[in-house]
Structure formats: C-alpha cells, structure tokens
Tab-separated table of C-alpha atoms in Angstrom:
chain	number	residue	atom	x	y	z
A	1	UNK	CA	29.102	-44.215	33.781
A	2	UNK	CA	33.339	-43.580	32.927
A	3	UNK	CA	34.465	-40.470	32.497
A	4	UNK	CA	36.779	-38.774	29.908
A	5	UNK	CA	40.223	-39.574	31.605
A	6	UNK	CA	38.869	-43.250	32.039
A	7	UNK	CA	37.851	-43.737	28.683
A	8	UNK	CA	40.840	-42.499	27.050
A	9	UNK	CA	43.781	-44.207	29.614
A	10	UNK	CA	42.694	-47.418	27.682
A	11	UNK	CA	44.606	-46.047	24.685
A	12	UNK	CA	46.411	-42.851	25.042
A	13	UNK	CA	49.689	-44.530	25.596
A	14	UNK	CA	49.470	-45.813	22.421
A	15	UNK	CA	49.184	-41.805	20.614
A	16	UNK	CA	53.841	-42.155	20.097
A	17	UNK	CA	52.829	-45.481	17.922
A	18	UNK	CA	49.760	-43.752	16.130
A	19	UNK	CA	50.930	-40.232	15.471
A	20	UNK	CA	54.697	-39.980	15.488
A	21	UNK	CA	54.719	-40.729	11.705
A	22	UNK	CA	54.270	-37.555	11.494
A	23	UNK	CA	58.373	-37.369	12.495
A	24	UNK	CA	58.915	-40.803	10.965
A	25	UNK	CA	57.747	-40.270	7.765
A	26	UNK	CA	56.884	-36.376	6.690
A	27	UNK	CA	60.006	-34.900	5.618
A	28	UNK	CA	58.381	-32.804	3.177
A	29	UNK	CA	58.587	-34.862	0.455
A	30	UNK	CA	55.825	-35.783	-2.233
A	31	UNK	CA	55.557	-39.364	-1.263
A	32	UNK	CA	57.303	-41.264	1.688
A	33	UNK	CA	60.898	-42.858	0.627
A	34	UNK	CA	61.276	-46.642	-1.060
A	35	UNK	CA	61.193	-49.356	1.599
A	36	UNK	CA	64.477	-50.589	0.448
A	37	UNK	CA	65.996	-46.968	0.608
A	38	UNK	CA	64.552	-46.544	4.291
A	39	UNK	CA	66.331	-50.115	4.682
A	40	UNK	CA	69.236	-49.388	3.786
A	41	UNK	CA	69.443	-45.977	5.520
A	42	UNK	CA	68.356	-48.065	8.573
A	43	UNK	CA	71.316	-50.349	8.214
A	44	UNK	CA	73.882	-47.886	7.980
A	45	UNK	CA	72.753	-46.658	11.559
A	46	UNK	CA	70.157	-43.652	10.521
A	47	UNK	CA	68.117	-43.085	13.889
A	48	UNK	CA	65.263	-41.604	12.278
A	49	UNK	CA	65.524	-44.571	9.526
A	50	UNK	CA	66.076	-47.237	11.875
A	51	UNK	CA	62.595	-45.596	13.510
A	52	UNK	CA	60.791	-45.577	10.224
A	53	UNK	CA	61.841	-48.582	9.724
A	54	UNK	CA	60.286	-49.664	12.870
A	55	UNK	CA	57.102	-48.043	12.564
A	56	UNK	CA	56.592	-49.990	8.572
A	57	UNK	CA	57.283	-53.225	10.274
A	58	UNK	CA	53.985	-52.654	12.558
A	59	UNK	CA	51.849	-51.262	10.058
A	60	UNK	CA	52.722	-53.477	7.762
A	61	UNK	CA	53.614	-50.658	5.382
A	62	UNK	CA	55.121	-51.550	2.167
A	63	UNK	CA	56.504	-55.053	4.250
A	64	UNK	CA	54.633	-58.023	6.303
A	65	UNK	CA	53.690	-56.945	9.543
A	66	UNK	CA	56.423	-57.959	12.113
A	67	UNK	CA	55.770	-56.690	15.536
A	68	UNK	CA	59.258	-58.301	16.362
A	69	UNK	CA	61.150	-56.587	13.888
A	70	UNK	CA	59.489	-53.147	14.689
A	71	UNK	CA	60.714	-53.669	18.595
A	72	UNK	CA	63.852	-54.292	17.105
A	73	UNK	CA	64.579	-51.413	14.620
A	74	UNK	CA	62.417	-49.276	17.161
A	75	UNK	CA	65.340	-50.359	19.950
A	76	UNK	CA	68.304	-49.477	17.535
A	77	UNK	CA	66.995	-46.161	16.887
A	78	UNK	CA	66.431	-45.653	20.698
A	79	UNK	CA	69.279	-46.632	21.727
A	80	UNK	CA	70.574	-43.929	19.906
A	81	UNK	CA	68.421	-41.482	21.683
A	82	UNK	CA	66.044	-40.510	19.473
A	83	UNK	CA	63.040	-39.693	21.014
A	84	UNK	CA	60.067	-40.620	18.908
A	85	UNK	CA	61.253	-44.139	18.577
A	86	UNK	CA	62.375	-44.113	22.669
A	87	UNK	CA	58.224	-42.787	23.159
A	88	UNK	CA	57.114	-46.017	20.231
A	89	UNK	CA	59.152	-48.540	22.375
A	90	UNK	CA	57.880	-47.215	25.615
A	91	UNK	CA	54.039	-48.242	24.024
A	92	UNK	CA	55.422	-52.030	22.300
A	93	UNK	CA	56.524	-52.719	26.197
A	94	UNK	CA	53.692	-51.168	27.633
A	95	UNK	CA	51.392	-53.558	25.862
A	96	UNK	CA	53.938	-56.108	25.531
A	97	UNK	CA	53.141	-55.944	21.367
A	98	UNK	CA	56.547	-57.176	19.863
A	99	UNK	CA	58.275	-57.953	23.358
A	100	UNK	CA	56.864	-59.327	26.695
A	101	UNK	CA	55.136	-56.586	28.780
A	102	UNK	CA	56.991	-55.021	31.078
A	103	UNK	CA	55.683	-51.696	32.753
A	104	UNK	CA	59.034	-50.194	34.027
A	105	UNK	CA	60.869	-50.683	30.655
A	106	UNK	CA	58.094	-48.652	29.684
A	107	UNK	CA	58.301	-45.983	31.890
A	108	UNK	CA	62.006	-46.085	31.439
A	109	UNK	CA	61.665	-45.649	27.819
A	110	UNK	CA	58.967	-42.940	27.798
A	111	UNK	CA	60.759	-40.582	30.013
A	112	UNK	CA	63.908	-40.318	28.355
A	113	UNK	CA	61.297	-39.285	25.349
A	114	UNK	CA	59.835	-37.044	27.744
A	115	UNK	CA	62.819	-35.462	28.894
A	116	UNK	CA	64.103	-34.639	25.532
A	117	UNK	CA	60.901	-32.864	24.908
A	118	UNK	CA	58.634	-35.426	23.202
A	119	UNK	CA	55.271	-33.911	23.436
A	120	UNK	CA	53.249	-38.003	22.781
A	121	UNK	CA	55.971	-39.247	25.370
A	122	UNK	CA	55.310	-36.232	27.642
A	123	UNK	CA	51.521	-36.775	27.934
A	124	UNK	CA	51.863	-40.700	27.815
A	125	UNK	CA	54.136	-40.252	31.284
A	126	UNK	CA	51.558	-37.727	31.965
A	127	UNK	CA	48.788	-40.506	32.344
A	128	UNK	CA	50.955	-42.932	34.010
A	129	UNK	CA	51.570	-40.450	37.084
A	130	UNK	CA	47.796	-40.174	36.825
A	131	UNK	CA	47.151	-43.694	36.856
A	132	UNK	CA	50.352	-44.750	38.922
A	133	UNK	CA	51.589	-47.374	36.288
A	134	UNK	CA	55.040	-48.129	36.973
A	135	UNK	CA	55.555	-44.729	38.708
A	136	UNK	CA	54.103	-43.727	42.088
A	137	UNK	CA	50.904	-42.069	41.032
A	138	UNK	CA	51.115	-37.967	41.532
A	139	UNK	CA	48.954	-35.929	40.411
A	140	UNK	CA	51.582	-33.023	40.524
A	141	UNK	CA	53.969	-34.499	38.352
A	142	UNK	CA	50.616	-35.587	36.184
A	143	UNK	CA	49.018	-32.280	35.363
A	144	UNK	CA	52.909	-31.286	34.911
A	145	UNK	CA	53.636	-33.576	32.292
A	146	UNK	CA	50.116	-33.002	30.422
A	147	UNK	CA	50.617	-29.249	30.522
A	148	UNK	CA	53.992	-29.759	28.989
A	149	UNK	CA	52.519	-32.201	25.814
A	150	UNK	CA	49.240	-29.618	25.397
A	151	UNK	CA	51.260	-26.535	25.288
A	152	UNK	CA	53.754	-28.085	23.035
A	153	UNK	CA	50.737	-28.927	20.568
A	154	UNK	CA	49.978	-32.228	21.547
A	155	UNK	CA	45.886	-32.866	21.061
A	156	UNK	CA	46.335	-35.935	23.175
A	157	UNK	CA	47.906	-34.023	25.904
A	158	UNK	CA	45.216	-31.016	25.202
A	159	UNK	CA	42.377	-33.480	25.581
A	160	UNK	CA	43.922	-35.069	28.725
A	161	UNK	CA	44.424	-31.574	30.199
A	162	UNK	CA	40.860	-30.493	29.194
A	163	UNK	CA	38.978	-33.572	30.821
A	164	UNK	CA	40.517	-32.930	33.543
A	165	UNK	CA	39.891	-29.383	34.121
A	166	UNK	CA	36.211	-30.341	33.177
A	167	UNK	CA	35.868	-32.690	36.083
A	168	UNK	CA	38.125	-30.800	38.324
A	169	UNK	CA	40.394	-33.742	38.724
A	170	UNK	CA	43.739	-34.092	39.713
A	171	UNK	CA	43.566	-31.254	41.849
A	172	UNK	CA	42.562	-28.871	39.369
A	173	UNK	CA	39.898	-26.680	39.772
A	174	UNK	CA	36.670	-27.433	37.837
A	175	UNK	CA	36.634	-25.297	34.827
A	176	UNK	CA	34.551	-25.515	31.859
A	177	UNK	CA	36.345	-21.968	30.039
A	178	UNK	CA	39.922	-23.570	30.388
A	179	UNK	CA	38.074	-27.008	29.477
A	180	UNK	CA	36.833	-25.680	26.164
A	181	UNK	CA	40.046	-23.228	25.748
A	182	UNK	CA	42.191	-26.957	25.516
A	183	UNK	CA	39.306	-29.076	23.684
A	184	UNK	CA	39.569	-26.526	20.967
A	185	UNK	CA	43.048	-26.267	20.332
A	186	UNK	CA	43.103	-30.477	19.896
A	187	UNK	CA	39.688	-30.060	17.887
A	188	UNK	CA	41.381	-27.816	14.737
A	189	UNK	CA	44.416	-30.274	14.596
A	190	UNK	CA	44.318	-33.094	11.835
A	191	UNK	CA	41.874	-35.818	12.634
A	192	UNK	CA	43.995	-38.473	12.336
A	193	UNK	CA	46.175	-37.872	16.105
A	194	UNK	CA	44.577	-39.369	18.751
A	195	UNK	CA	42.822	-36.694	21.304
A	196	UNK	CA	41.805	-34.943	17.942
A	197	UNK	CA	37.732	-36.477	17.242
A	198	UNK	CA	37.696	-37.343	21.391
A	199	UNK	CA	38.032	-33.127	21.847
A	200	UNK	CA	35.378	-32.542	18.934
A	201	UNK	CA	33.160	-34.412	20.658
A	202	UNK	CA	33.607	-32.797	24.317
A	203	UNK	CA	32.918	-29.710	22.632
A	204	UNK	CA	29.408	-30.625	20.882
A	205	UNK	CA	28.584	-32.406	23.986
A	206	UNK	CA	28.582	-28.006	25.774
A	207	UNK	CA	26.471	-27.034	23.043
A	208	UNK	CA	25.487	-23.610	22.468
A	209	UNK	CA	28.119	-21.851	20.530
A	210	UNK	CA	30.422	-24.825	20.632
A	211	UNK	CA	27.195	-26.994	18.816
A	212	UNK	CA	29.356	-25.952	15.308
A	213	UNK	CA	31.624	-28.980	16.484
A	214	UNK	CA	28.412	-31.260	15.716
A	215	UNK	CA	29.111	-31.383	12.404
A	216	UNK	CA	32.460	-32.541	13.149
A	217	UNK	CA	31.761	-35.350	14.815
A	218	UNK	CA	29.068	-36.546	12.397
A	219	UNK	CA	30.869	-35.042	8.843
A	220	UNK	CA	34.301	-34.113	9.638
A	221	UNK	CA	36.602	-32.334	7.510
A	222	UNK	CA	34.934	-28.896	7.803
A	223	UNK	CA	37.880	-27.844	10.119
A	224	UNK	CA	41.165	-28.976	9.940
A	225	UNK	CA	44.503	-27.938	10.967
A	226	UNK	CA	44.653	-23.956	10.886
A	227	UNK	CA	47.497	-23.594	8.882
A	228	UNK	CA	45.324	-25.840	6.222
A	229	UNK	CA	42.417	-23.521	6.789
A	230	UNK	CA	44.261	-19.995	6.185
A	231	UNK	CA	45.928	-21.862	2.601
A	232	UNK	CA	42.485	-22.586	1.346
A	233	UNK	CA	40.919	-19.627	2.625
A	234	UNK	CA	43.389	-17.107	1.132
A	235	UNK	CA	43.296	-18.965	-2.105
A	236	UNK	CA	39.424	-18.285	-2.109
A	237	UNK	CA	37.717	-21.093	-0.521
A	238	UNK	CA	34.621	-19.651	0.777
A	239	UNK	CA	33.892	-22.511	3.018
A	240	UNK	CA	37.459	-22.520	4.473
A	241	UNK	CA	36.785	-19.080	4.492
A	242	UNK	CA	34.006	-19.044	6.664
A	243	UNK	CA	35.166	-21.786	9.139
A	244	UNK	CA	37.866	-19.323	9.976
A	245	UNK	CA	35.058	-17.122	10.617
A	246	UNK	CA	33.554	-19.026	13.067
A	247	UNK	CA	36.671	-20.320	14.618
A	248	UNK	CA	38.016	-16.734	15.407
A	249	UNK	CA	34.749	-15.771	16.804
A	250	UNK	CA	34.559	-18.248	19.388
A	251	UNK	CA	38.451	-18.611	19.867
A	252	UNK	CA	38.233	-22.029	19.087
A	253	UNK	CA	41.803	-22.981	18.425
A	254	UNK	CA	42.784	-19.500	17.967
A	255	UNK	CA	43.206	-16.378	20.077
A	256	UNK	CA	39.350	-14.882	20.024
A	257	UNK	CA	39.750	-12.171	17.526
A	258	UNK	CA	35.765	-10.829	16.119
A	259	UNK	CA	37.529	-8.624	13.608
A	260	UNK	CA	39.828	-11.297	11.995
A	261	UNK	CA	36.055	-13.759	12.398
A	262	UNK	CA	34.448	-10.172	10.409
A	263	UNK	CA	37.332	-10.238	7.672
A	264	UNK	CA	36.959	-13.985	7.182
A	265	UNK	CA	33.068	-13.885	6.717
A	266	UNK	CA	33.111	-10.913	4.581
A	267	UNK	CA	35.334	-12.527	2.036
A	268	UNK	CA	33.119	-15.745	2.167
A	269	UNK	CA	29.756	-13.714	2.334
A	270	UNK	CA	31.451	-12.131	-0.823
A	271	UNK	CA	31.399	-15.220	-3.020
A	272	UNK	CA	27.393	-16.003	-1.694
A	273	UNK	CA	28.307	-18.326	0.387
A	274	UNK	CA	24.941	-18.247	2.607
A	275	UNK	CA	26.343	-19.574	6.036
A	276	UNK	CA	28.858	-15.993	6.302
A	277	UNK	CA	26.296	-14.057	5.122
A	278	UNK	CA	24.285	-14.827	7.881
A	279	UNK	CA	26.779	-14.945	10.636
A	280	UNK	CA	28.449	-11.369	8.660
A	281	UNK	CA	24.905	-10.215	8.966
A	282	UNK	CA	24.545	-11.064	12.645
A	283	UNK	CA	27.465	-9.217	13.475
A	284	UNK	CA	26.475	-6.222	11.271
A	285	UNK	CA	22.795	-5.851	13.064
A	286	UNK	CA	24.569	-6.181	16.612
A	287	UNK	CA	27.928	-4.476	15.625
A	288	UNK	CA	30.293	-7.411	16.502
A	289	UNK	CA	33.556	-6.939	14.842
A	290	UNK	CA	32.353	-4.250	12.571
A	291	UNK	CA	30.619	-0.686	13.177
A	292	UNK	CA	26.448	-1.607	14.029
A	293	UNK	CA	24.758	-1.266	10.339
A	294	UNK	CA	21.433	-2.659	11.067
A	295	UNK	CA	21.028	-2.447	7.039
A	296	UNK	CA	23.651	-4.294	6.394
A	297	UNK	CA	23.062	-6.883	8.292
A	298	UNK	CA	19.220	-6.942	6.740
A	299	UNK	CA	20.769	-7.279	3.645
A	300	UNK	CA	23.021	-10.191	4.437
A	301	UNK	CA	20.368	-12.109	6.410
A	302	UNK	CA	18.109	-11.370	3.080
A	303	UNK	CA	20.525	-12.762	0.501
A	304	UNK	CA	21.284	-15.928	3.460
A	305	UNK	CA	17.591	-16.399	3.461
A	306	UNK	CA	16.893	-16.577	-0.048
A	307	UNK	CA	19.642	-19.425	-0.336
A	308	UNK	CA	17.429	-21.132	1.835
A	309	UNK	CA	19.614	-20.578	5.097
A	310	UNK	CA	17.711	-21.375	8.305
A	311	UNK	CA	19.749	-19.187	10.526
A	312	UNK	CA	18.815	-16.488	8.944
A	313	UNK	CA	15.805	-16.801	8.099
A	314	UNK	CA	14.542	-17.774	11.580
A	315	UNK	CA	16.470	-14.217	12.620
A	316	UNK	CA	13.984	-12.137	9.966
A	317	UNK	CA	11.231	-14.284	10.833
A	318	UNK	CA	11.661	-13.174	15.217
A	319	UNK	CA	11.930	-9.192	13.661
A	320	UNK	CA	8.650	-9.815	11.493
A	321	UNK	CA	6.923	-11.493	14.749
A	322	UNK	CA	8.127	-7.862	16.710
A	323	UNK	CA	7.388	-5.731	14.417
A	324	UNK	CA	10.993	-4.807	13.630
A	325	UNK	CA	11.208	-5.829	9.669
A	326	UNK	CA	8.788	-7.203	6.751
A	327	UNK	CA	9.858	-10.075	5.173
A	328	UNK	CA	8.445	-8.401	1.975
A	329	UNK	CA	10.757	-5.993	1.979
A	330	UNK	CA	13.659	-8.675	1.414
A	331	UNK	CA	12.380	-8.860	-2.477
A	332	UNK	CA	13.356	-4.920	-2.876
A	333	UNK	CA	16.605	-5.688	-0.961
A	334	UNK	CA	17.715	-8.140	-3.021
A	335	UNK	CA	16.873	-6.544	-6.432
A	336	UNK	CA	19.510	-3.888	-5.528
C-alpha cells in the first residue's frame, strides 16, 4: 500500500503553481486587476505583475492558456529575485511545462525561493531532498526544509511533516500526537491549498475525537481558516461559534483551550444550536472548562435532544439505563 509521502510526492511540486496565486493576486482589492493592467505593469518591469501574468497564462485566466508564455513571464520575475516566481518556474522545469524538463534547473530555482523564505518552495525542496530529486538524498535536509515550511504555515509542508511523524520516516520517531498536531494546523486552512484536504482525510482516519473531520471530508465547509471562522463567529454565526468550540476543545489547528471552547459553545447554545448545546452540556456535566454543574448539563442535553441531536439523546438514554436520569424529566426542564 502506498504511504502518505508516496502519494503526495507526485503532486507536491505543483504547490508553487497551485497556491502561490494568493501572493500574486490577493492584493486586498475586491477583484483582481484587468489583464491589460497586469500586462502593462509587467512590460514596465514589475516583478509582481510579471509573476501574475505568468500565472494567468498558465491557467488561462482572462487570456488563452499558453504554457510557454507562462514560463517566459515567470522567468522575468524570477530573474528579478521574486521568490514566488522562482518557485513556480522551478515547478515548470520539474514537470516540463512550457520548458524542457530539467531537474537541475528546477532545484536551482526552488532553492533560490526557499532560501528567501518562500514556504511553498521550502516544502518542495524538502521533498526533493527526501526523494533525492536533483539533490543528494538527505533526510536531515528534508526535515529541515519541511519543518521551515510547516512552521511558516504551508499546509503542504505541514502535511508532509505530519506524514513522516505518522509513519516514522526520515529519521523521525513515529509520533501520532505530533502527526495529528501538524495535520490539524493544515486542516483548518483554505481547502483550495494543497495539503489541506489530505490532512482532513488523515485526521478522519484517526477516528476518536478526530472523527469531527470526517464530515469535512464528505461535505467540506464547516471548518475554514481560523480568522474567517472567528469573524463569522463574532458576527453571531452559531455554526462558526460551535466549530471554534470544537477546535479549541481538541486543539485542531489552535492551542487547546477548554475554557475558550466552552465560551464559544455557550454563545452557539444561546442561539439554540443543538450540537453546541450537547457539547456544552457534556462540559458542564464533566466539569471541563467550566465549574461542574450536573443540573445545567442535563438541561442542555434535554434542549439538544428535543431538537433531535443524537449525541445528547444517547447520553441521556445511557444515564437512564444506569438509573441516573429519567427521560421524562426533560419535559419539566424544557418548560422552565
């Protein structure tokens, strides 16, 4: 069975092409500049515009797709020292897109970008050392560059590093806790980035408390970048508030903080959101992140169960089996 690194190795070098658009076009404007405006700026010598133009030709975004032109414009920006373009040009050489395949050229450009701190290039360079592609195979260098990428927030780097921890590769001891920590950091980022969906799948496979990610694999959207979730939550979105509660409770992409978790669940529960009521009920019942209050926990379970929440219903039924609660009491609690 092919391992996680083996699967990603075929596509990880495309990260520079798939995701650097964030630096090339996300300038804070409501919509990207017109092709003609980018072209004029590129012809005037703007490295950022040259890079943007390369991306547009590569993707056929607002212009006929032309991989040769993409390589030409990426090279112009790369020769000016623009790291995202160097990373992208390296990817083109690696795969022979718009230029003849040339692994040495690929490694040269990717290294230039990586040494400037480009996280995507650092992830690619780490994988090149891991696989011995145009550089001597070197586990120490592989881990060094993958860790640099991961610590900068690159989801591809985080995924690759997590995969090595999961299987105990490249000299790292097998460590599921570290694997889950890095998968979690990647999983909460924008799903369009390479490494994010793969990390969510890996977390789902761990099951247990990480089963929350299984819904993301099947129906992506419940989790997203933390900043976006916080903005939605602070705006009163109960689902986002509950998602933050889940993340803080489990340490998914954020520092685990059960007090913060309870605070977010409380906000969502106050809006009548059943999953949050069930989770907050559990925290009150067990005294996790809040002062233990069995009465409050039972009332929250009843509210969630009345809305059809299976977790709350199951907990109440288990309590009834052991003589700890009578389901008939819920009607009294709900009438309060």
